[in-house]
PDB file of C-alpha atoms in Angstrom:
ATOM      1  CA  UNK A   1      23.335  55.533  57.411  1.00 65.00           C
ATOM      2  CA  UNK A   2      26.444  53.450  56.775  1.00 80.00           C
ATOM      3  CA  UNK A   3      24.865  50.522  58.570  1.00 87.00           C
ATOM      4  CA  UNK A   4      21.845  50.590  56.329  1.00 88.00           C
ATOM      5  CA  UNK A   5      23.925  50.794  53.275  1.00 88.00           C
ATOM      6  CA  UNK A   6      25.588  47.840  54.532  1.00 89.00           C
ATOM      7  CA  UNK A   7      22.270  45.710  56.060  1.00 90.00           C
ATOM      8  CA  UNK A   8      21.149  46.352  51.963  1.00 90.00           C
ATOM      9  CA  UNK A   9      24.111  45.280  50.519  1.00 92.00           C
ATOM     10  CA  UNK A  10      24.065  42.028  52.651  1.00 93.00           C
ATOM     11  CA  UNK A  11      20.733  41.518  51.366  1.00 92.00           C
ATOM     12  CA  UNK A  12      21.593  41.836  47.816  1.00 91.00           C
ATOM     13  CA  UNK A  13      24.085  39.309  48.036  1.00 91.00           C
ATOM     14  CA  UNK A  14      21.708  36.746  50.280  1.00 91.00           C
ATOM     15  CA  UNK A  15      19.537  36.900  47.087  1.00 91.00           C
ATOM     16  CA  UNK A  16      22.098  36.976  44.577  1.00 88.00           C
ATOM     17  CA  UNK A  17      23.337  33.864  46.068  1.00 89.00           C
ATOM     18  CA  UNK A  18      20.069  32.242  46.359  1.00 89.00           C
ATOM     19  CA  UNK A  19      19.158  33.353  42.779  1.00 86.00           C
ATOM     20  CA  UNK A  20      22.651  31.439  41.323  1.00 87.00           C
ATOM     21  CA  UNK A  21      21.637  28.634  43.623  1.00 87.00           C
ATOM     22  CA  UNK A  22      18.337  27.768  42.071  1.00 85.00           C
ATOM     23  CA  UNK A  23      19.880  28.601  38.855  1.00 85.00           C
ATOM     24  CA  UNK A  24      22.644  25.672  39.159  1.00 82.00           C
ATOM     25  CA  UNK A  25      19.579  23.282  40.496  1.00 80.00           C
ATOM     26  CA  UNK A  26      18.028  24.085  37.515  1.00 78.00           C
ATOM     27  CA  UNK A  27      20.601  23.288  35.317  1.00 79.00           C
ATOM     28  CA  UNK A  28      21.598  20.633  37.494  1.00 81.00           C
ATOM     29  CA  UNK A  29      18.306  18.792  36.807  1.00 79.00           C
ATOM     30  CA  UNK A  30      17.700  19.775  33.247  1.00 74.00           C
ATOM     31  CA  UNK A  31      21.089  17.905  32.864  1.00 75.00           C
ATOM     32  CA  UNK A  32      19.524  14.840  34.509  1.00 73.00           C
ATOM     33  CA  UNK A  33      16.513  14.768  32.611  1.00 77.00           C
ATOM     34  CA  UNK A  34      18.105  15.246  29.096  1.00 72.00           C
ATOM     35  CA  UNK A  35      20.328  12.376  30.010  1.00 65.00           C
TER      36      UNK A  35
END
């Protein structure tokens, strides 16, 4: 059960850090384009 818990939680944070990665291209480009 603990591995599950674990293969979950790795997940999480795979998406997480996908999620704040887009974010920052977003802002990253909205920057660009208002300049």
């Amino acid at each position: 059960m603990r591995d599950v818990h674990n293969l979950v939680a790795r997940m999480n944070a795979d998406k997480y850090a996908q999620f704040k990665r887009s974010k920052n291209m977003c802002a990253s480009s909205y920057v660009i384009s208002v300049r």
